[in-house]
PDB file of N, CA and C in Angstrom:
ATOM      1  N   UNK H   1     -18.980   0.974  -9.725  1.00 81.00           N
ATOM      2  CA  UNK H   1     -17.638   0.512 -10.023  1.00 81.00           C
ATOM      3  C   UNK H   1     -16.679   1.047  -8.963  1.00 81.00           C
ATOM      4  N   UNK H   2     -15.842   0.182  -8.447  1.00 86.00           N
ATOM      5  CA  UNK H   2     -14.902   0.563  -7.397  1.00 86.00           C
ATOM      6  C   UNK H   2     -13.644   1.122  -8.023  1.00 86.00           C
ATOM      7  N   UNK H   3     -13.183   2.234  -7.497  1.00 92.00           N
ATOM      8  CA  UNK H   3     -11.925   2.828  -7.943  1.00 92.00           C
ATOM      9  C   UNK H   3     -11.037   3.088  -6.735  1.00 92.00           C
ATOM     10  N   UNK H   4      -9.769   2.780  -6.897  1.00 94.00           N
ATOM     11  CA  UNK H   4      -8.769   3.073  -5.874  1.00 94.00           C
ATOM     12  C   UNK H   4      -7.753   4.025  -6.482  1.00 94.00           C
ATOM     13  N   UNK H   5      -7.495   5.114  -5.798  1.00 94.00           N
ATOM     14  CA  UNK H   5      -6.550   6.110  -6.297  1.00 94.00           C
ATOM     15  C   UNK H   5      -5.441   6.291  -5.276  1.00 94.00           C
ATOM     16  N   UNK H   6      -4.212   6.019  -5.730  1.00 95.00           N
ATOM     17  CA  UNK H   6      -3.048   6.195  -4.866  1.00 95.00           C
ATOM     18  C   UNK H   6      -2.392   7.545  -5.138  1.00 95.00           C
ATOM     19  N   UNK H   7      -1.717   8.051  -4.134  1.00 96.00           N
ATOM     20  CA  UNK H   7      -0.929   9.273  -4.304  1.00 96.00           C
ATOM     21  C   UNK H   7       0.213   9.252  -3.295  1.00 96.00           C
ATOM     22  N   UNK H   8       1.199  10.108  -3.538  1.00 97.00           N
ATOM     23  CA  UNK H   8       2.286  10.262  -2.579  1.00 97.00           C
ATOM     24  C   UNK H   8       3.612   9.664  -3.003  1.00 97.00           C
ATOM     25  N   UNK H   9       3.656   8.989  -4.141  1.00 96.00           N
ATOM     26  CA  UNK H   9       4.919   8.433  -4.593  1.00 96.00           C
ATOM     27  C   UNK H   9       5.863   9.515  -5.085  1.00 96.00           C
ATOM     28  N   UNK H  10       7.089   9.117  -5.370  1.00 97.00           N
ATOM     29  CA  UNK H  10       8.048  10.073  -5.870  1.00 97.00           C
ATOM     30  C   UNK H  10       9.471   9.602  -5.664  1.00 97.00           C
ATOM     31  N   UNK H  11      10.398  10.526  -5.832  1.00 98.00           N
ATOM     32  CA  UNK H  11      11.819  10.243  -5.676  1.00 98.00           C
ATOM     33  C   UNK H  11      12.268  10.708  -4.298  1.00 98.00           C
ATOM     34  N   UNK H  12      12.980   9.840  -3.592  1.00 98.00           N
ATOM     35  CA  UNK H  12      13.475  10.182  -2.264  1.00 98.00           C
ATOM     36  C   UNK H  12      14.862   9.582  -2.094  1.00 98.00           C
ATOM     37  N   UNK H  13      15.681  10.234  -1.294  1.00 98.00           N
ATOM     38  CA  UNK H  13      17.017   9.725  -1.031  1.00 98.00           C
ATOM     39  C   UNK H  13      16.979   8.602   0.000  1.00 98.00           C
ATOM     40  N   UNK H  14      17.951   7.721  -0.035  1.00 98.00           N
ATOM     41  CA  UNK H  14      18.025   6.677   1.000  1.00 98.00           C
ATOM     42  C   UNK H  14      18.008   7.285   2.393  1.00 98.00           C
ATOM     43  N   UNK H  15      17.232   6.658   3.261  1.00 98.00           N
ATOM     44  CA  UNK H  15      17.050   7.171   4.612  1.00 98.00           C
ATOM     45  C   UNK H  15      15.886   8.123   4.751  1.00 98.00           C
ATOM     46  N   UNK H  16      15.313   8.525   3.645  1.00 98.00           N
ATOM     47  CA  UNK H  16      14.201   9.462   3.675  1.00 98.00           C
ATOM     48  C   UNK H  16      12.864   8.798   3.933  1.00 98.00           C
ATOM     49  N   UNK H  17      11.804   9.606   3.870  1.00 98.00           N
ATOM     50  CA  UNK H  17      10.456   9.137   4.171  1.00 98.00           C
ATOM     51  C   UNK H  17       9.476   9.580   3.085  1.00 98.00           C
ATOM     52  N   UNK H  18       8.451   8.792   2.938  1.00 98.00           N
ATOM     53  CA  UNK H  18       7.320   9.123   2.071  1.00 98.00           C
ATOM     54  C   UNK H  18       6.059   8.596   2.729  1.00 98.00           C
ATOM     55  N   UNK H  19       4.947   9.233   2.390  1.00 98.00           N
ATOM     56  CA  UNK H  19       3.654   8.756   2.872  1.00 98.00           C
ATOM     57  C   UNK H  19       2.747   8.561   1.673  1.00 98.00           C
ATOM     58  N   UNK H  20       2.298   7.332   1.488  1.00 98.00           N
ATOM     59  CA  UNK H  20       1.365   7.013   0.419  1.00 98.00           C
ATOM     60  C   UNK H  20      -0.057   7.066   0.947  1.00 98.00           C
ATOM     61  N   UNK H  21      -0.957   7.510   0.081  1.00 97.00           N
ATOM     62  CA  UNK H  21      -2.372   7.570   0.430  1.00 97.00           C
ATOM     63  C   UNK H  21      -3.170   6.793  -0.602  1.00 97.00           C
ATOM     64  N   UNK H  22      -4.282   6.244  -0.144  1.00 96.00           N
ATOM     65  CA  UNK H  22      -5.193   5.523  -1.027  1.00 96.00           C
ATOM     66  C   UNK H  22      -6.617   5.890  -0.656  1.00 96.00           C
ATOM     67  N   UNK H  23      -7.392   6.245  -1.662  1.00 93.00           N
ATOM     68  CA  UNK H  23      -8.802   6.553  -1.445  1.00 93.00           C
ATOM     69  C   UNK H  23      -9.635   5.646  -2.329  1.00 93.00           C
ATOM     70  N   UNK H  24     -10.582   4.977  -1.724  1.00 91.00           N
ATOM     71  CA  UNK H  24     -11.481   4.082  -2.456  1.00 91.00           C
ATOM     72  C   UNK H  24     -12.813   4.774  -2.676  1.00 91.00           C
ATOM     73  N   UNK H  25     -13.343   4.649  -3.872  1.00 88.00           N
ATOM     74  CA  UNK H  25     -14.647   5.226  -4.177  1.00 88.00           C
ATOM     75  C   UNK H  25     -15.479   4.207  -4.925  1.00 88.00           C
ATOM     76  N   UNK H  26     -16.780   4.469  -4.988  1.00 85.00           N
ATOM     77  CA  UNK H  26     -17.675   3.530  -5.638  1.00 85.00           C
ATOM     78  C   UNK H  26     -18.459   2.740  -4.615  1.00 85.00           C
ATOM     79  N   UNK H  27     -19.141   1.748  -5.088  1.00 73.00           N
ATOM     80  CA  UNK H  27     -20.004   0.959  -4.218  1.00 73.00           C
ATOM     81  C   UNK H  27     -19.201  -0.174  -3.599  1.00 73.00           C
ATOM     82  N   UNK H  28     -18.897  -0.021  -2.335  1.00 75.00           N
ATOM     83  CA  UNK H  28     -18.212  -1.073  -1.588  1.00 75.00           C
ATOM     84  C   UNK H  28     -19.050  -1.355  -0.354  1.00 75.00           C
ATOM     85  N   UNK H  29     -19.634  -2.523  -0.295  1.00 75.00           N
ATOM     86  CA  UNK H  29     -20.550  -2.811   0.805  1.00 75.00           C
ATOM     87  C   UNK H  29     -19.821  -2.957   2.122  1.00 75.00           C
ATOM     88  N   UNK H  30     -18.687  -3.598   2.083  1.00 85.00           N
ATOM     89  CA  UNK H  30     -17.909  -3.738   3.315  1.00 85.00           C
ATOM     90  C   UNK H  30     -16.456  -3.972   2.944  1.00 85.00           C
ATOM     91  N   UNK H  31     -15.585  -3.260   3.604  1.00 87.00           N
ATOM     92  CA  UNK H  31     -14.153  -3.431   3.374  1.00 87.00           C
ATOM     93  C   UNK H  31     -13.599  -4.311   4.478  1.00 87.00           C
ATOM     94  N   UNK H  32     -13.105  -5.455   4.110  1.00 91.00           N
ATOM     95  CA  UNK H  32     -12.544  -6.378   5.087  1.00 91.00           C
ATOM     96  C   UNK H  32     -11.101  -6.020   5.438  1.00 91.00           C
ATOM     97  N   UNK H  33     -10.383  -5.499   4.443  1.00 93.00           N
ATOM     98  CA  UNK H  33      -8.998  -5.120   4.680  1.00 93.00           C
ATOM     99  C   UNK H  33      -8.544  -4.174   3.581  1.00 93.00           C
ATOM    100  N   UNK H  34      -7.599  -3.330   3.930  1.00 94.00           N
ATOM    101  CA  UNK H  34      -6.931  -2.478   2.945  1.00 94.00           C
ATOM    102  C   UNK H  34      -5.435  -2.681   3.115  1.00 94.00           C
ATOM    103  N   UNK H  35      -4.739  -2.575   2.011  1.00 95.00           N
ATOM    104  CA  UNK H  35      -3.304  -2.816   2.127  1.00 95.00           C
ATOM    105  C   UNK H  35      -2.539  -2.285   0.948  1.00 95.00           C
ATOM    106  N   UNK H  36      -1.260  -2.601   0.989  1.00 98.00           N
ATOM    107  CA  UNK H  36      -0.338  -2.144  -0.047  1.00 98.00           C
ATOM    108  C   UNK H  36       0.516  -3.316  -0.526  1.00 98.00           C
ATOM    109  N   UNK H  37       0.629  -3.415  -1.829  1.00 98.00           N
ATOM    110  CA  UNK H  37       1.544  -4.346  -2.466  1.00 98.00           C
ATOM    111  C   UNK H  37       2.560  -3.528  -3.252  1.00 98.00           C
ATOM    112  N   UNK H  38       3.615  -4.174  -3.646  1.00 98.00           N
ATOM    113  CA  UNK H  38       4.580  -3.508  -4.514  1.00 98.00           C
ATOM    114  C   UNK H  38       5.171  -4.501  -5.504  1.00 98.00           C
ATOM    115  N   UNK H  39       5.607  -3.940  -6.627  1.00 98.00           N
ATOM    116  CA  UNK H  39       6.302  -4.728  -7.634  1.00 98.00           C
ATOM    117  C   UNK H  39       7.568  -3.987  -8.008  1.00 98.00           C
ATOM    118  N   UNK H  40       8.695  -4.584  -7.660  1.00 96.00           N
ATOM    119  CA  UNK H  40       9.989  -4.006  -8.010  1.00 96.00           C
ATOM    120  C   UNK H  40      10.394  -4.479  -9.399  1.00 96.00           C
ATOM    121  N   UNK H  41      11.268  -3.757 -10.061  1.00 91.00           N
ATOM    122  CA  UNK H  41      11.708  -4.160 -11.407  1.00 91.00           C
ATOM    123  C   UNK H  41      12.245  -5.585 -11.411  1.00 91.00           C
ATOM    124  N   UNK H  42      11.701  -6.400 -12.295  1.00 93.00           N
ATOM    125  CA  UNK H  42      12.181  -7.767 -12.429  1.00 93.00           C
ATOM    126  C   UNK H  42      11.711  -8.723 -11.358  1.00 93.00           C
ATOM    127  N   UNK H  43      10.808  -8.273 -10.486  1.00 95.00           N
ATOM    128  CA  UNK H  43      10.333  -9.127  -9.404  1.00 95.00           C
ATOM    129  C   UNK H  43       8.823  -9.253  -9.443  1.00 95.00           C
ATOM    130  N   UNK H  44       8.321 -10.221  -8.703  1.00 96.00           N
ATOM    131  CA  UNK H  44       6.882 -10.412  -8.638  1.00 96.00           C
ATOM    132  C   UNK H  44       6.280  -9.462  -7.599  1.00 96.00           C
ATOM    133  N   UNK H  45       4.988  -9.248  -7.734  1.00 96.00           N
ATOM    134  CA  UNK H  45       4.296  -8.405  -6.768  1.00 96.00           C
ATOM    135  C   UNK H  45       4.293  -9.073  -5.401  1.00 96.00           C
ATOM    136  N   UNK H  46       4.497  -8.264  -4.358  1.00 97.00           N
ATOM    137  CA  UNK H  46       4.526  -8.809  -3.011  1.00 97.00           C
ATOM    138  C   UNK H  46       3.707  -7.928  -2.074  1.00 97.00           C
ATOM    139  N   UNK H  47       3.177  -8.555  -1.049  1.00 98.00           N
ATOM    140  CA  UNK H  47       2.452  -7.815  -0.023  1.00 98.00           C
ATOM    141  C   UNK H  47       3.449  -7.026   0.813  1.00 98.00           C
ATOM    142  N   UNK H  48       3.153  -5.755   1.019  1.00 98.00           N
ATOM    143  CA  UNK H  48       3.985  -4.909   1.862  1.00 98.00           C
ATOM    144  C   UNK H  48       3.372  -4.790   3.256  1.00 98.00           C
ATOM    145  N   UNK H  49       2.096  -4.415   3.306  1.00 98.00           N
ATOM    146  CA  UNK H  49       1.426  -4.228   4.589  1.00 98.00           C
ATOM    147  C   UNK H  49      -0.073  -4.270   4.368  1.00 98.00           C
ATOM    148  N   UNK H  50      -0.786  -4.711   5.416  1.00 98.00           N
ATOM    149  CA  UNK H  50      -2.232  -4.796   5.324  1.00 98.00           C
ATOM    150  C   UNK H  50      -2.828  -4.494   6.686  1.00 98.00           C
ATOM    151  N   UNK H  51      -4.006  -3.871   6.675  1.00 96.00           N
ATOM    152  CA  UNK H  51      -4.731  -3.612   7.907  1.00 96.00           C
ATOM    153  C   UNK H  51      -6.170  -4.065   7.713  1.00 96.00           C
ATOM    154  N   UNK H  52      -6.680  -4.810   8.679  1.00 94.00           N
ATOM    155  CA  UNK H  52      -8.036  -5.332   8.565  1.00 94.00           C
ATOM    156  C   UNK H  52      -9.038  -4.320   9.126  1.00 94.00           C
ATOM    157  N   UNK H  53     -10.308  -4.622   8.930  1.00 91.00           N
ATOM    158  CA  UNK H  53     -11.355  -3.747   9.446  1.00 91.00           C
ATOM    159  C   UNK H  53     -11.314  -3.690  10.970  1.00 91.00           C
ATOM    160  N   UNK H  54     -10.764  -4.727  11.587  1.00 91.00           N
ATOM    161  CA  UNK H  54     -10.643  -4.752  13.037  1.00 91.00           C
ATOM    162  C   UNK H  54      -9.381  -4.087  13.552  1.00 91.00           C
ATOM    163  N   UNK H  55      -8.529  -3.641  12.651  1.00 92.00           N
ATOM    164  CA  UNK H  55      -7.315  -2.941  13.055  1.00 92.00           C
ATOM    165  C   UNK H  55      -6.068  -3.801  13.133  1.00 92.00           C
ATOM    166  N   UNK H  56      -6.193  -5.074  12.841  1.00 96.00           N
ATOM    167  CA  UNK H  56      -5.007  -5.936  12.847  1.00 96.00           C
ATOM    168  C   UNK H  56      -4.134  -5.621  11.642  1.00 96.00           C
ATOM    169  N   UNK H  57      -2.831  -5.683  11.854  1.00 97.00           N
ATOM    170  CA  UNK H  57      -1.912  -5.370  10.776  1.00 97.00           C
ATOM    171  C   UNK H  57      -0.920  -6.509  10.566  1.00 97.00           C
ATOM    172  N   UNK H  58      -0.421  -6.606   9.353  1.00 97.00           N
ATOM    173  CA  UNK H  58       0.698  -7.497   9.091  1.00 97.00           C
ATOM    174  C   UNK H  58       1.588  -6.855   8.036  1.00 97.00           C
ATOM    175  N   UNK H  59       2.879  -7.170   8.156  1.00 98.00           N
ATOM    176  CA  UNK H  59       3.887  -6.543   7.321  1.00 98.00           C
ATOM    177  C   UNK H  59       4.834  -7.582   6.732  1.00 98.00           C
ATOM    178  N   UNK H  60       5.379  -7.249   5.578  1.00 98.00           N
ATOM    179  CA  UNK H  60       6.478  -8.039   5.049  1.00 98.00           C
ATOM    180  C   UNK H  60       7.674  -7.875   5.990  1.00 98.00           C
ATOM    181  N   UNK H  61       8.442  -8.945   6.141  1.00 98.00           N
ATOM    182  CA  UNK H  61       9.603  -8.885   7.038  1.00 98.00           C
ATOM    183  C   UNK H  61      10.557  -7.755   6.649  1.00 98.00           C
ATOM    184  N   UNK H  62      10.651  -7.488   5.367  1.00 97.00           N
ATOM    185  CA  UNK H  62      11.619  -6.510   4.881  1.00 97.00           C
ATOM    186  C   UNK H  62      11.268  -5.070   5.263  1.00 97.00           C
ATOM    187  N   UNK H  63      10.025  -4.841   5.695  1.00 98.00           N
ATOM    188  CA  UNK H  63       9.623  -3.461   6.017  1.00 98.00           C
ATOM    189  C   UNK H  63       9.244  -3.286   7.482  1.00 98.00           C
ATOM    190  N   UNK H  64       9.243  -4.356   8.246  1.00 98.00           N
ATOM    191  CA  UNK H  64       8.872  -4.259   9.664  1.00 98.00           C
ATOM    192  C   UNK H  64       9.785  -3.272  10.386  1.00 98.00           C
ATOM    193  N   UNK H  65       9.152  -2.409  11.173  1.00 97.00           N
ATOM    194  CA  UNK H  65       9.909  -1.406  11.916  1.00 97.00           C
ATOM    195  C   UNK H  65      10.177  -0.136  11.139  1.00 97.00           C
ATOM    196  N   UNK H  66       9.926  -0.171   9.836  1.00 98.00           N
ATOM    197  CA  UNK H  66      10.163   1.020   9.010  1.00 98.00           C
ATOM    198  C   UNK H  66       8.873   1.581   8.415  1.00 98.00           C
ATOM    199  N   UNK H  67       7.939   0.703   8.074  1.00 98.00           N
ATOM    200  CA  UNK H  67       6.683   1.107   7.447  1.00 98.00           C
ATOM    201  C   UNK H  67       5.534   0.945   8.433  1.00 98.00           C
ATOM    202  N   UNK H  68       4.542   1.809   8.294  1.00 98.00           N
ATOM    203  CA  UNK H  68       3.343   1.721   9.121  1.00 98.00           C
ATOM    204  C   UNK H  68       2.111   1.912   8.244  1.00 98.00           C
ATOM    205  N   UNK H  69       1.199   0.963   8.308  1.00 98.00           N
ATOM    206  CA  UNK H  69      -0.055   1.059   7.563  1.00 98.00           C
ATOM    207  C   UNK H  69      -1.152   1.516   8.516  1.00 98.00           C
ATOM    208  N   UNK H  70      -2.046   2.356   8.013  1.00 96.00           N
ATOM    209  CA  UNK H  70      -3.135   2.857   8.854  1.00 96.00           C
ATOM    210  C   UNK H  70      -4.360   3.149   8.008  1.00 96.00           C
ATOM    211  N   UNK H  71      -5.493   3.290   8.681  1.00 93.00           N
ATOM    212  CA  UNK H  71      -6.743   3.674   8.021  1.00 93.00           C
ATOM    213  C   UNK H  71      -7.084   5.092   8.446  1.00 93.00           C
ATOM    214  N   UNK H  72      -7.752   5.792   7.555  1.00 88.00           N
ATOM    215  CA  UNK H  72      -8.184   7.131   7.880  1.00 88.00           C
ATOM    216  C   UNK H  72      -9.500   7.122   8.635  1.00 88.00           C
ATOM    217  N   UNK H  73      -9.909   8.295   9.111  1.00 79.00           N
ATOM    218  CA  UNK H  73     -11.194   8.412   9.779  1.00 79.00           C
ATOM    219  C   UNK H  73     -12.328   8.018   8.835  1.00 79.00           C
ATOM    220  N   UNK H  74     -12.161   8.385   7.580  1.00 76.00           N
ATOM    221  CA  UNK H  74     -13.048   7.872   6.547  1.00 76.00           C
ATOM    222  C   UNK H  74     -12.547   6.473   6.222  1.00 76.00           C
ATOM    223  N   UNK H  75     -13.330   5.473   6.526  1.00 76.00           N
ATOM    224  CA  UNK H  75     -12.855   4.101   6.466  1.00 76.00           C
ATOM    225  C   UNK H  75     -12.493   3.623   5.069  1.00 76.00           C
ATOM    226  N   UNK H  76     -12.738   4.459   4.063  1.00 88.00           N
ATOM    227  CA  UNK H  76     -12.355   4.068   2.709  1.00 88.00           C
ATOM    228  C   UNK H  76     -11.000   4.631   2.314  1.00 88.00           C
ATOM    229  N   UNK H  77     -10.217   5.079   3.311  1.00 93.00           N
ATOM    230  CA  UNK H  77      -8.883   5.584   3.028  1.00 93.00           C
ATOM    231  C   UNK H  77      -7.841   4.788   3.800  1.00 93.00           C
ATOM    232  N   UNK H  78      -6.670   4.716   3.220  1.00 95.00           N
ATOM    233  CA  UNK H  78      -5.567   4.007   3.864  1.00 95.00           C
ATOM    234  C   UNK H  78      -4.263   4.739   3.561  1.00 95.00           C
ATOM    235  N   UNK H  79      -3.306   4.546   4.456  1.00 97.00           N
ATOM    236  CA  UNK H  79      -2.040   5.227   4.320  1.00 97.00           C
ATOM    237  C   UNK H  79      -0.896   4.237   4.554  1.00 97.00           C
ATOM    238  N   UNK H  80       0.240   4.564   3.970  1.00 98.00           N
ATOM    239  CA  UNK H  80       1.450   3.799   4.225  1.00 98.00           C
ATOM    240  C   UNK H  80       2.564   4.806   4.505  1.00 98.00           C
ATOM    241  N   UNK H  81       2.959   4.888   5.753  1.00 98.00           N
ATOM    242  CA  UNK H  81       4.076   5.740   6.137  1.00 98.00           C
ATOM    243  C   UNK H  81       5.352   4.930   5.992  1.00 98.00           C
ATOM    244  N   UNK H  82       6.249   5.421   5.163  1.00 98.00           N
ATOM    245  CA  UNK H  82       7.487   4.704   4.880  1.00 98.00           C
ATOM    246  C   UNK H  82       8.671   5.530   5.360  1.00 98.00           C
ATOM    247  N   UNK H  83       9.389   4.999   6.315  1.00 98.00           N
ATOM    248  CA  UNK H  83      10.568   5.665   6.864  1.00 98.00           C
ATOM    249  C   UNK H  83      11.817   4.853   6.587  1.00 98.00           C
ATOM    250  N   UNK H  84      12.959   5.488   6.749  1.00 98.00           N
ATOM    251  CA  UNK H  84      14.251   4.813   6.540  1.00 98.00           C
ATOM    252  C   UNK H  84      14.274   4.050   5.225  1.00 98.00           C
ATOM    253  N   UNK H  85      13.847   4.717   4.179  1.00 98.00           N
ATOM    254  CA  UNK H  85      13.733   4.052   2.881  1.00 98.00           C
ATOM    255  C   UNK H  85      15.089   3.623   2.355  1.00 98.00           C
ATOM    256  N   UNK H  86      15.066   2.494   1.662  1.00 98.00           N
ATOM    257  CA  UNK H  86      16.279   1.906   1.088  1.00 98.00           C
ATOM    258  C   UNK H  86      16.117   1.794  -0.426  1.00 98.00           C
ATOM    259  N   UNK H  87      17.214   1.733  -1.142  1.00 97.00           N
ATOM    260  CA  UNK H  87      17.098   1.565  -2.604  1.00 97.00           C
ATOM    261  C   UNK H  87      16.274   0.341  -2.992  1.00 97.00           C
ATOM    262  N   UNK H  88      16.329  -0.701  -2.197  1.00 96.00           N
ATOM    263  CA  UNK H  88      15.558  -1.908  -2.518  1.00 96.00           C
ATOM    264  C   UNK H  88      14.054  -1.742  -2.297  1.00 96.00           C
ATOM    265  N   UNK H  89      13.646  -0.602  -1.749  1.00 98.00           N
ATOM    266  CA  UNK H  89      12.215  -0.305  -1.644  1.00 98.00           C
ATOM    267  C   UNK H  89      11.661   0.288  -2.934  1.00 98.00           C
ATOM    268  N   UNK H  90      12.531   0.558  -3.885  1.00 98.00           N
ATOM    269  CA  UNK H  90      12.091   1.104  -5.166  1.00 98.00           C
ATOM    270  C   UNK H  90      11.140   0.128  -5.843  1.00 98.00           C
ATOM    271  N   UNK H  91       9.951   0.620  -6.186  1.00 98.00           N
ATOM    272  CA  UNK H  91       8.922  -0.239  -6.775  1.00 98.00           C
ATOM    273  C   UNK H  91       7.700   0.610  -7.113  1.00 98.00           C
ATOM    274  N   UNK H  92       6.799  -0.004  -7.842  1.00 98.00           N
ATOM    275  CA  UNK H  92       5.459   0.564  -7.993  1.00 98.00           C
ATOM    276  C   UNK H  92       4.615  -0.002  -6.856  1.00 98.00           C
ATOM    277  N   UNK H  93       3.993   0.878  -6.112  1.00 98.00           N
ATOM    278  CA  UNK H  93       3.181   0.490  -4.954  1.00 98.00           C
ATOM    279  C   UNK H  93       1.704   0.563  -5.333  1.00 98.00           C
ATOM    280  N   UNK H  94       0.989  -0.509  -5.016  1.00 98.00           N
ATOM    281  CA  UNK H  94      -0.419  -0.633  -5.381  1.00 98.00           C
ATOM    282  C   UNK H  94      -1.280  -0.710  -4.120  1.00 98.00           C
ATOM    283  N   UNK H  95      -2.326   0.071  -4.116  1.00 97.00           N
ATOM    284  CA  UNK H  95      -3.313  -0.036  -3.058  1.00 97.00           C
ATOM    285  C   UNK H  95      -4.230  -1.221  -3.360  1.00 97.00           C
ATOM    286  N   UNK H  96      -4.625  -1.903  -2.307  1.00 96.00           N
ATOM    287  CA  UNK H  96      -5.483  -3.084  -2.455  1.00 96.00           C
ATOM    288  C   UNK H  96      -6.601  -3.030  -1.427  1.00 96.00           C
ATOM    289  N   UNK H  97      -7.795  -3.356  -1.875  1.00 94.00           N
ATOM    290  CA  UNK H  97      -8.946  -3.478  -0.978  1.00 94.00           C
ATOM    291  C   UNK H  97      -9.518  -4.877  -1.129  1.00 94.00           C
ATOM    292  N   UNK H  98      -9.812  -5.500  -0.008  1.00 92.00           N
ATOM    293  CA  UNK H  98     -10.498  -6.789  -0.020  1.00 92.00           C
ATOM    294  C   UNK H  98     -11.905  -6.560   0.514  1.00 92.00           C
ATOM    295  N   UNK H  99     -12.884  -6.864  -0.323  1.00 89.00           N
ATOM    296  CA  UNK H  99     -14.274  -6.681   0.061  1.00 89.00           C
ATOM    297  C   UNK H  99     -15.049  -7.929  -0.316  1.00 89.00           C
ATOM    298  N   UNK H 100     -15.507  -8.646   0.693  1.00 88.00           N
ATOM    299  CA  UNK H 100     -16.288  -9.865   0.474  1.00 88.00           C
ATOM    300  C   UNK H 100     -15.569 -10.801  -0.484  1.00 88.00           C
ATOM    301  N   UNK H 101     -14.309 -11.016  -0.218  1.00 88.00           N
ATOM    302  CA  UNK H 101     -13.445 -11.945  -0.954  1.00 88.00           C
ATOM    303  C   UNK H 101     -13.071 -11.461  -2.349  1.00 88.00           C
ATOM    304  N   UNK H 102     -13.437 -10.264  -2.704  1.00 91.00           N
ATOM    305  CA  UNK H 102     -13.057  -9.687  -3.999  1.00 91.00           C
ATOM    306  C   UNK H 102     -11.895  -8.713  -3.771  1.00 91.00           C
ATOM    307  N   UNK H 103     -10.870  -8.830  -4.613  1.00 93.00           N
ATOM    308  CA  UNK H 103      -9.711  -7.954  -4.525  1.00 93.00           C
ATOM    309  C   UNK H 103      -9.857  -6.816  -5.536  1.00 93.00           C
ATOM    310  N   UNK H 104      -9.663  -5.601  -5.078  1.00 94.00           N
ATOM    311  CA  UNK H 104      -9.662  -4.426  -5.938  1.00 94.00           C
ATOM    312  C   UNK H 104      -8.265  -3.809  -5.895  1.00 94.00           C
ATOM    313  N   UNK H 105      -7.878  -3.225  -7.030  1.00 96.00           N
ATOM    314  CA  UNK H 105      -6.520  -2.694  -7.152  1.00 96.00           C
ATOM    315  C   UNK H 105      -6.517  -1.282  -7.695  1.00 96.00           C
ATOM    316  N   UNK H 106      -5.567  -0.478  -7.193  1.00 96.00           N
ATOM    317  CA  UNK H 106      -5.312   0.800  -7.805  1.00 96.00           C
ATOM    318  C   UNK H 106      -4.346   0.632  -8.961  1.00 96.00           C
ATOM    319  N   UNK H 107      -4.053   1.749  -9.631  1.00 97.00           N
ATOM    320  CA  UNK H 107      -3.164   1.690 -10.788  1.00 97.00           C
ATOM    321  C   UNK H 107      -1.697   1.768 -10.394  1.00 97.00           C
ATOM    322  N   UNK H 108      -1.442   2.143  -9.155  1.00 97.00           N
ATOM    323  CA  UNK H 108      -0.075   2.149  -8.660  1.00 97.00           C
ATOM    324  C   UNK H 108       0.555   3.525  -8.664  1.00 97.00           C
ATOM    325  N   UNK H 109       1.516   3.688  -7.761  1.00 97.00           N
ATOM    326  CA  UNK H 109       2.300   4.915  -7.695  1.00 97.00           C
ATOM    327  C   UNK H 109       3.772   4.513  -7.526  1.00 97.00           C
ATOM    328  N   UNK H 110       4.634   5.186  -8.280  1.00 98.00           N
ATOM    329  CA  UNK H 110       6.043   4.805  -8.312  1.00 98.00           C
ATOM    330  C   UNK H 110       6.799   5.454  -7.157  1.00 98.00           C
ATOM    331  N   UNK H 111       7.551   4.637  -6.449  1.00 98.00           N
ATOM    332  CA  UNK H 111       8.455   5.108  -5.403  1.00 98.00           C
ATOM    333  C   UNK H 111       9.875   4.762  -5.841  1.00 98.00           C
ATOM    334  N   UNK H 112      10.717   5.770  -5.921  1.00 98.00           N
ATOM    335  CA  UNK H 112      12.108   5.568  -6.311  1.00 98.00           C
ATOM    336  C   UNK H 112      13.002   6.068  -5.184  1.00 98.00           C
ATOM    337  N   UNK H 113      13.850   5.179  -4.686  1.00 98.00           N
ATOM    338  CA  UNK H 113      14.772   5.536  -3.614  1.00 98.00           C
ATOM    339  C   UNK H 113      16.185   5.528  -4.204  1.00 98.00           C
ATOM    340  N   UNK H 114      16.732   6.704  -4.335  1.00 97.00           N
ATOM    341  CA  UNK H 114      18.034   6.825  -4.998  1.00 97.00           C
ATOM    342  C   UNK H 114      18.709   8.122  -4.595  1.00 97.00           C
ATOM    343  N   UNK H 115      20.028   8.073  -4.558  1.00 95.00           N
ATOM    344  CA  UNK H 115      20.788   9.291  -4.277  1.00 95.00           C
ATOM    345  C   UNK H 115      21.216   9.964  -5.579  1.00 95.00           C
TER     346      UNK H 115
END
């Protein structure tokens, strides 16, 4: 059974930074991509950033230049460095793994940007 565990969320002031981590465990034959989604209050879940096994990345327009997605040396880990955070970044952030067309999800970690 595949499990994704996120960490690193919390409360931060506008303009601050946070780093989210995701660790995948269980039987995963091949990871095609790892990424982060978020769901803000009253909104639908949206893709924030994704990195493929080949290292290609894509970002939501709203976070370009502020967020950076990366993979760890252990290929079952992923990170989201979030800088210049804004109140509108407040959301539950979910780690996502795509493996052979199957999507796996973590339980989410709350990020609150507020003064």
